[in-house]
CSV table of C-alpha atoms in Angstrom, one decimal:
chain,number,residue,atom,x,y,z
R,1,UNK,CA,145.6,-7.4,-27.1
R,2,UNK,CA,148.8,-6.0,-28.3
R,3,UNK,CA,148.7,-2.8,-27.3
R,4,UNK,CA,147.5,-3.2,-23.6
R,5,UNK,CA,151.0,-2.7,-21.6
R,6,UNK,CA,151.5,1.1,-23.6
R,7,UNK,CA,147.8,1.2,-22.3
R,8,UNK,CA,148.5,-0.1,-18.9
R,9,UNK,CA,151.5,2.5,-19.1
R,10,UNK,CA,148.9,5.6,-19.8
R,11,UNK,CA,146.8,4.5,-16.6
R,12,UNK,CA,149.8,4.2,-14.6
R,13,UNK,CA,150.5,7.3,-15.7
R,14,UNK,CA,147.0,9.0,-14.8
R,15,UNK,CA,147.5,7.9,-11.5
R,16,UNK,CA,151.2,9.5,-10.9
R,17,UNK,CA,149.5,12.5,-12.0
R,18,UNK,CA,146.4,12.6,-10.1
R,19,UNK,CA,146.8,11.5,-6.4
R,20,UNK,CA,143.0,11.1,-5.8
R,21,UNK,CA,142.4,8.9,-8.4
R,22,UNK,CA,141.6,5.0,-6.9
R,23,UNK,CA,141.2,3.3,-10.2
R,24,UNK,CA,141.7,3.2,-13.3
R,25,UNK,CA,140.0,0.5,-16.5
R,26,UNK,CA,139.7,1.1,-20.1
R,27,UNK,CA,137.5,-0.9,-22.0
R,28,UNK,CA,136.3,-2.2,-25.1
R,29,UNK,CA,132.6,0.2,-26.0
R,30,UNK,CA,131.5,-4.0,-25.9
R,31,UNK,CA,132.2,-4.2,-22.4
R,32,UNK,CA,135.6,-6.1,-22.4
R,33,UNK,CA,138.7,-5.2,-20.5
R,34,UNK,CA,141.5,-3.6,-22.3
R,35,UNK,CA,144.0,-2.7,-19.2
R,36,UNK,CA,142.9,-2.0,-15.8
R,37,UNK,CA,144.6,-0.2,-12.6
R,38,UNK,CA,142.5,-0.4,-10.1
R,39,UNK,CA,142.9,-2.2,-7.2
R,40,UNK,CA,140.2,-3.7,-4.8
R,41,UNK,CA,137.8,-3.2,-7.7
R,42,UNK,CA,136.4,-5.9,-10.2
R,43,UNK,CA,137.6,-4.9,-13.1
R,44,UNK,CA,134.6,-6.8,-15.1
R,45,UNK,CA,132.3,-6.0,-13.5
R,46,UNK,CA,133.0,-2.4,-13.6
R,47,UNK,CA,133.4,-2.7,-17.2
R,48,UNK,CA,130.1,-4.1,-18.2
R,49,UNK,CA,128.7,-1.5,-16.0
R,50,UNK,CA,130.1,1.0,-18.2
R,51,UNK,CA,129.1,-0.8,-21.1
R,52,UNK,CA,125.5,-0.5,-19.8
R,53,UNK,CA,125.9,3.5,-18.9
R,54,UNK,CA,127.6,4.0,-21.8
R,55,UNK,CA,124.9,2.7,-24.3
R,56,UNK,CA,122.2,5.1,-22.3
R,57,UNK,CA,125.1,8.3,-22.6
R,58,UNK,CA,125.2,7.6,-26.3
R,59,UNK,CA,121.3,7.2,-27.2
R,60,UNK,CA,120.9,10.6,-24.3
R,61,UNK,CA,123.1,12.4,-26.2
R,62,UNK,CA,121.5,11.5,-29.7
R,63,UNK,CA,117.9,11.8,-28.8
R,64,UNK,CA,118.8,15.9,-27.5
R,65,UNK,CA,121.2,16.2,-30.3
R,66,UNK,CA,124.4,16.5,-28.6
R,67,UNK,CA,126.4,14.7,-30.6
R,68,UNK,CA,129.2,12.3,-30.1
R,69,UNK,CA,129.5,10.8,-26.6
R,70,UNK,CA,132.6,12.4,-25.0
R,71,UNK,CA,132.1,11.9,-21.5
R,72,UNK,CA,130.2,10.9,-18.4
R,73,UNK,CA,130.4,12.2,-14.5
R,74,UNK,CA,128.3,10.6,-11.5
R,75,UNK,CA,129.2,11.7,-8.3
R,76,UNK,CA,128.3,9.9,-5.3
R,77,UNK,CA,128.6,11.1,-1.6
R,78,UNK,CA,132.5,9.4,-1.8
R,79,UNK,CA,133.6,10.1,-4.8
R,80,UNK,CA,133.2,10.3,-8.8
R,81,UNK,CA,133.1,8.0,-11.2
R,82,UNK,CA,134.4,9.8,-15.2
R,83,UNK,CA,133.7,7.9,-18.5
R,84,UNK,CA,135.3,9.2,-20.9
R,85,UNK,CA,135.3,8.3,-24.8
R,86,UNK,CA,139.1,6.6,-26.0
R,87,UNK,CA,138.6,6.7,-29.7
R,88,UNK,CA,135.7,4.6,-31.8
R,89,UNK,CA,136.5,1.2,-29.9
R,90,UNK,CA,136.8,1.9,-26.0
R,91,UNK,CA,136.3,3.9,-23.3
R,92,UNK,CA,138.2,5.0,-20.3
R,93,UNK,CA,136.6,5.1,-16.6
R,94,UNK,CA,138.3,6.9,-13.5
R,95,UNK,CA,137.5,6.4,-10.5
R,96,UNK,CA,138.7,8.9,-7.6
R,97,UNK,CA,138.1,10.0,-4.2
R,98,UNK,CA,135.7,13.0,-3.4
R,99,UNK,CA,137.8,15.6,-2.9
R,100,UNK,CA,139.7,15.1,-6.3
R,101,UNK,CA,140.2,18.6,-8.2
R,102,UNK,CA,137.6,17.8,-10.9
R,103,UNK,CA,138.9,20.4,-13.6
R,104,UNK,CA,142.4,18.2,-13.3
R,105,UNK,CA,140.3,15.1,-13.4
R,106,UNK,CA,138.7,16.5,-17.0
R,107,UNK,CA,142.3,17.8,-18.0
R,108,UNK,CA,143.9,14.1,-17.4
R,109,UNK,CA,141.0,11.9,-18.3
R,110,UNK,CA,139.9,13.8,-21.5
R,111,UNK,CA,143.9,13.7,-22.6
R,112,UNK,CA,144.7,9.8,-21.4
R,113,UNK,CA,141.4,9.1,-23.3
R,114,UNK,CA,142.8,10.5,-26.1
R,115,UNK,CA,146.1,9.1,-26.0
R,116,UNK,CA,144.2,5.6,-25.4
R,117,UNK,CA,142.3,6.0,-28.2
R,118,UNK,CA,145.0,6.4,-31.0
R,119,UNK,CA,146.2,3.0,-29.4
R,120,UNK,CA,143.0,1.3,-29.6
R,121,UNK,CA,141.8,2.3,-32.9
R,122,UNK,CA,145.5,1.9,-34.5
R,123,UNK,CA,145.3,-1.5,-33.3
R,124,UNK,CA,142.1,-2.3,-34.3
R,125,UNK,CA,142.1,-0.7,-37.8
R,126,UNK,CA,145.6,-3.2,-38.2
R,127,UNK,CA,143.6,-6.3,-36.7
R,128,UNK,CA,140.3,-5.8,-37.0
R,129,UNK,CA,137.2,-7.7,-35.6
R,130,UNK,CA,135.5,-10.5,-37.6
R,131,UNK,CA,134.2,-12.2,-34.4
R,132,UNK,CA,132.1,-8.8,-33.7
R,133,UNK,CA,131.7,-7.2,-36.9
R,134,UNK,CA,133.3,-4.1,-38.0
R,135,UNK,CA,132.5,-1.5,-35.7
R,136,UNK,CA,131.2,1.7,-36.8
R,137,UNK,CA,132.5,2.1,-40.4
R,138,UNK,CA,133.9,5.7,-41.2
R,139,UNK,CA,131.4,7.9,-43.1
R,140,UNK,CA,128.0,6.7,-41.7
R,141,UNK,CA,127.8,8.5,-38.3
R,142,UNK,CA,127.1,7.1,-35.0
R,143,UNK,CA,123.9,5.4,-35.3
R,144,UNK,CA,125.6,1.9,-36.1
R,145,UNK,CA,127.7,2.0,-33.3
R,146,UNK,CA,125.1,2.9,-30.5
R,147,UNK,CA,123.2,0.3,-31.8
R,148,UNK,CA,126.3,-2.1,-31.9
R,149,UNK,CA,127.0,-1.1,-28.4
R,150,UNK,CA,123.4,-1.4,-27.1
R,151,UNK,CA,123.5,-4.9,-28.7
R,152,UNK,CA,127.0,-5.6,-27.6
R,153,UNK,CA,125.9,-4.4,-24.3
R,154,UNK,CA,123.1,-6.9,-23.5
R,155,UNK,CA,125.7,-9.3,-24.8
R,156,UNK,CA,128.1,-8.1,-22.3
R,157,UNK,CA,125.7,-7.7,-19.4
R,158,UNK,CA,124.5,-11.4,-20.5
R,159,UNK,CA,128.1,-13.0,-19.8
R,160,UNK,CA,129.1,-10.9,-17.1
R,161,UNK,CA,126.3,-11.9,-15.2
R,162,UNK,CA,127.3,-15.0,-13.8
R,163,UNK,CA,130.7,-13.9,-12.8
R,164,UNK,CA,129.4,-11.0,-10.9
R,165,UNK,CA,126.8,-12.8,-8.7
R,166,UNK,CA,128.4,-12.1,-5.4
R,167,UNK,CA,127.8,-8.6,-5.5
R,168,UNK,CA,124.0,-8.1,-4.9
R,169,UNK,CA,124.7,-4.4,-5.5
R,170,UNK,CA,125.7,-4.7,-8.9
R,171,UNK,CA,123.3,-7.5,-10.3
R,172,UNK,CA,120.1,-5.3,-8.8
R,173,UNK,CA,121.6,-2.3,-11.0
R,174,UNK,CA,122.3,-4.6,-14.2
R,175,UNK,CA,118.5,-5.8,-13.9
R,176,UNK,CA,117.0,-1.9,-12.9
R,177,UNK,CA,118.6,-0.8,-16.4
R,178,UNK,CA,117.5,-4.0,-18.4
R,179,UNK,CA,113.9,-2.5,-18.3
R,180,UNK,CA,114.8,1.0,-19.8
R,181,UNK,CA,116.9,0.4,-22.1
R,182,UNK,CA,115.3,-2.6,-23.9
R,183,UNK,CA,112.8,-1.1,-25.7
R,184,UNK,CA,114.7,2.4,-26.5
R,185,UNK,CA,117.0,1.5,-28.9
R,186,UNK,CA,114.5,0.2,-31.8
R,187,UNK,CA,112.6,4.0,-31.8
R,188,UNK,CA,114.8,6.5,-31.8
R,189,UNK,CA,117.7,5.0,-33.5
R,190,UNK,CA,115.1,3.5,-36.0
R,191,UNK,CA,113.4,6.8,-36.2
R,192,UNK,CA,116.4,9.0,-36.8
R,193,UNK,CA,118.1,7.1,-39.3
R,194,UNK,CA,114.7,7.9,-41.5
R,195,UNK,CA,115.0,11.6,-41.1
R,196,UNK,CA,118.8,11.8,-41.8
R,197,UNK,CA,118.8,9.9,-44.6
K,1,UNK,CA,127.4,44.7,-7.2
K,2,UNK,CA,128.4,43.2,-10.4
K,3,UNK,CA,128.0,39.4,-11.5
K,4,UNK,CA,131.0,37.2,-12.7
K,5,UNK,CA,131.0,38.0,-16.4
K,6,UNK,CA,131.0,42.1,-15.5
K,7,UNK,CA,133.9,41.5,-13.0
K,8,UNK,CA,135.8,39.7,-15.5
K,9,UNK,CA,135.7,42.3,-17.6
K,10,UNK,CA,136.2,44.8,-15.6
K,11,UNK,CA,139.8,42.7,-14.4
K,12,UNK,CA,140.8,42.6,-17.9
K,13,UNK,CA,139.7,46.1,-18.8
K,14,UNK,CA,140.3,48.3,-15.9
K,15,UNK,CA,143.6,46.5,-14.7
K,16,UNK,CA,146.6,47.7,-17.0
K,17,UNK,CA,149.0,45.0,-18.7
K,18,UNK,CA,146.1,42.3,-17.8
K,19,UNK,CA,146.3,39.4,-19.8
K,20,UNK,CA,143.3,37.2,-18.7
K,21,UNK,CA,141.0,36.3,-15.7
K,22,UNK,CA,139.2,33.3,-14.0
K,23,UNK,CA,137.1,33.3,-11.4
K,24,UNK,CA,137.5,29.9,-10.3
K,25,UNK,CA,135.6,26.8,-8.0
K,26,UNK,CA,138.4,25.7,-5.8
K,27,UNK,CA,136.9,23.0,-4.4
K,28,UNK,CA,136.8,21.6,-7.9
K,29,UNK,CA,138.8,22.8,-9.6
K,30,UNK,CA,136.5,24.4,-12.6
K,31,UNK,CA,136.2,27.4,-13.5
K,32,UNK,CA,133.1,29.5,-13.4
K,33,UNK,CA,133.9,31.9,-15.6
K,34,UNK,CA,137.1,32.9,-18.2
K,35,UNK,CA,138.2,35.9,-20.1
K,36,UNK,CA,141.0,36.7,-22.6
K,37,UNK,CA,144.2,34.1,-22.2
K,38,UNK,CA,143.9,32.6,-25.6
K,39,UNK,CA,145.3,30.1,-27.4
K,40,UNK,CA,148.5,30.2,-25.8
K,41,UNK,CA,147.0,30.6,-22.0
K,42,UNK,CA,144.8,27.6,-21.3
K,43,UNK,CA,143.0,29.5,-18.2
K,44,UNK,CA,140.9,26.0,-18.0
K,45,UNK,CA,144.2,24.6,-17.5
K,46,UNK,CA,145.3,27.1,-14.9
K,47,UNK,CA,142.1,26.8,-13.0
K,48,UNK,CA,143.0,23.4,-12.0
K,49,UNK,CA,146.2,23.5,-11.7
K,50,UNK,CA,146.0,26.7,-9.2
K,51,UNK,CA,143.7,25.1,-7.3
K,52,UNK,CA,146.4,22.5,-6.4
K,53,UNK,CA,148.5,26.1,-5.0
K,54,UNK,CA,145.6,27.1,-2.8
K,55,UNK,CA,145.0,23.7,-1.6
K,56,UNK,CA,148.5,22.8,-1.0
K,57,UNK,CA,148.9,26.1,0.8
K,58,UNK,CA,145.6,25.4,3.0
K,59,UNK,CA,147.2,22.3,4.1
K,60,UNK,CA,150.6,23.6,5.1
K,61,UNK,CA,149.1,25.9,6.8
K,62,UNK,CA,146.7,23.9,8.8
K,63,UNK,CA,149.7,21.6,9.4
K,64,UNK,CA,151.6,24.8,10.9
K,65,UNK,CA,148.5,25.5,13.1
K,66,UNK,CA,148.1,28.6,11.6
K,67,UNK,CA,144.2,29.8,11.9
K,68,UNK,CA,144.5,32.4,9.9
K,69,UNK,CA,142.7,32.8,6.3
K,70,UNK,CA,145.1,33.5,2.9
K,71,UNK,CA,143.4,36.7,1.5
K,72,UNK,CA,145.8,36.1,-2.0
K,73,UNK,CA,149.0,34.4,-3.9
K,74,UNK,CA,151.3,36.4,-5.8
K,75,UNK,CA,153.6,34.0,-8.1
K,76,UNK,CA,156.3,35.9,-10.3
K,77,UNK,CA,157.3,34.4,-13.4
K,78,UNK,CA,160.1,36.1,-15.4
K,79,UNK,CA,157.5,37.8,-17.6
K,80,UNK,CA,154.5,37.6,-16.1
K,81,UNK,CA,152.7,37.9,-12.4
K,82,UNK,CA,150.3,35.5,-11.4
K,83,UNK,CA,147.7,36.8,-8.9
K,84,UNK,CA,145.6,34.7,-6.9
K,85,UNK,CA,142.9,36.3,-5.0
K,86,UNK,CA,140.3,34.4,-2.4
K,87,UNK,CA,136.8,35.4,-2.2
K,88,UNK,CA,135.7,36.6,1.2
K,89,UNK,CA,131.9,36.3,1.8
K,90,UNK,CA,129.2,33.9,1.9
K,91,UNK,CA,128.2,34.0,-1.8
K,92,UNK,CA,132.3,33.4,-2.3
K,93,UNK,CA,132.8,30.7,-0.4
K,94,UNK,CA,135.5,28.1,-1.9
K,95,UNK,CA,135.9,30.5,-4.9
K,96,UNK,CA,138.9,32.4,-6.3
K,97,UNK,CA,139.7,35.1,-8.9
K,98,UNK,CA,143.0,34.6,-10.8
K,99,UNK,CA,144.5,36.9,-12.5
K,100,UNK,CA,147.2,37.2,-15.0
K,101,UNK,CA,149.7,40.0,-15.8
K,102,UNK,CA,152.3,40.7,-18.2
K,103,UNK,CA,154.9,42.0,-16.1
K,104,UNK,CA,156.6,44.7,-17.7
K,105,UNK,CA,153.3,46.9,-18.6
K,106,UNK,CA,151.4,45.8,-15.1
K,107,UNK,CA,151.6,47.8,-12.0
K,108,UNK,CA,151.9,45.3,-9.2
K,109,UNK,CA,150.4,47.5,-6.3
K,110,UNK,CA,148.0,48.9,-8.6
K,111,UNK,CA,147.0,45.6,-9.8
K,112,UNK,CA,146.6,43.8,-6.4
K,113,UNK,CA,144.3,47.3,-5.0
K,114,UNK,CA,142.0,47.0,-8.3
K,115,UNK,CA,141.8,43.1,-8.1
K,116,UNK,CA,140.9,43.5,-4.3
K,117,UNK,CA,137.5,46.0,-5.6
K,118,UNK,CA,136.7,44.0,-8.0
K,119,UNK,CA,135.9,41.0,-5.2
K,120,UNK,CA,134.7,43.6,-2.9
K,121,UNK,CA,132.1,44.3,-5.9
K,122,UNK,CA,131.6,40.3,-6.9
K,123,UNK,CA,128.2,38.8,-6.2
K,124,UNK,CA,128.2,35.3,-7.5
């Protein structure tokens, strides 16, 4: 992708500017790999995690009428992990150390996202897609796009699959959110786009 | 005993040439509550970055072996005063009010006296 080294530049960037943080990816909404900083992680795996949270964010914040998916915080006992929304087409997800200053982490992460996302979409209004369709056309709102990412998503957990078997961790979280979020995304979405229109 | 929006107020009310008010999480960096600043004065912004100041100064300090607690920061800007004041207390733990001032109408002395009350009085 053409734009990935001024991408690569903005996590570089992040992490100058916010000494706690251990890694840095952005990635496609589909799960793919954009740019990554983040060393000792797999950057696909992480990726097609996100993919996987992501698609549950966006159909969470949907069903309770939130809106547009901006962003995502899980703490664990070590540390945080931040998704946050990089324009139409990707996502960008932080990784950083427990004792990171979290409003900084918002600060940086909602602005790189940002910055990210004018990248991304520029790109990707100039290139396009064919191979995956045209991703959430301006005008109709969200609802194609969380379904194209719930249906990218099982695409992406599909392939990464088998280049993530090593890590037992990750393949018994990919099958744990298989169940939930199979049969979700026909109701809701299906039932909503009835009512708005 | 007054809760965090009351306090606030009272900062920006009761404490002459105050601009705006945080009281602030400095263990990350959020803050719990804001008042006045505007669109100018990101107080969001100066949350986390004035977290960074306490933190850094917590370190130095540790570093020196000093066991002693900071009870508050006073930065001075050409046209403004910055005051950074620690919560003592249980209820306060890890929190901070900041407060700032435009510094020709604020009286420094004054300032720091009422800003000390004003935690006395905080029950978060």
């Amino acid at each position: 992708m053409a734009a990935e080294p001024e991408i690569l530049d903005e996590l570089r960037r992040l992490r100058a500017r916010l000494p706690q943080l251990t890694g840095a990816v952005a990635a496609g909404r589909d799960g793919l790999v954009l740019a990554q900083d983040a060393p000792g992680v797999e950057p696909d795996g992480l990726s097609a995690l996100t993919a996987t949270t992501l698609a549950v964010a966006i159909r969470m914040t949907e069903a309770t009428g939130r809106g547009e998916f901006r962003e995502l915080l899980i703490r664990g006992a070590d540390g945080y992990v931040a998704t946050y929304a990089a324009g139409r087409h990707a996502v960008l997800t932080l990784l950083t150390q427990d004792r990171v200053n979290v409003g900084r982490l918002h600060l940086e992460g909602r602005r790189a996202g940002a910055r990210i996302g004018e990248l991304v979409d520029a790109h990707e209004d100039a290139h396009g897609r064919t191979a995956h369709g045209k991703a959430a056309p301006d005008g109709t709102d969200r609802e194609p796009a969380a379904r194209e990412a719930a249906a990218h998503d099982t695409a992406a957990r599909d392939t990464a699959r088998p280049a993530a078997p090593p890590n037992p961790n990750q393949s018994h979280h990919q099958t744990q959110t298989q169940d939930p979020s199979r049969p979700l995304p026909t109701r809701p979405v299906g039932a909503r786009t009835g009512t708005d229109n | 005993m007054a809760n965090t929006e009351t306090a606030l107020k009272e900062a920006l009310a009761s404490i002459e040439g105050a601009t705006g008010a945080a009281l602030v999480d400095y263990t990350s960096g959020m803050a719990l509550g804001t008042i006045g600043g505007g669109k100018s004065f990101d107080l969001n912004v100066a949350a986390a970055g004035n977290t960074d100041v306490i933190r850094a100064k917590m370190r130095t300090m540790e570093h020196l072996g000093l066991k002693a607690e900071i009870e508050d920061i006073l930065i001075t800007l050409t046209d403004q005063y910055h005051l950074i004041r620690l919560l003592s207390g249980r209820s306060g733990n890890g929190l901070f009010l900041y407060l700032v001032l435009d510094a020709k109408r604020a009286n420094l002395a004054m300032a720091r006296h009422q800003l000390k009350r004003i935690e006395q009085d905080l029950e978060v």
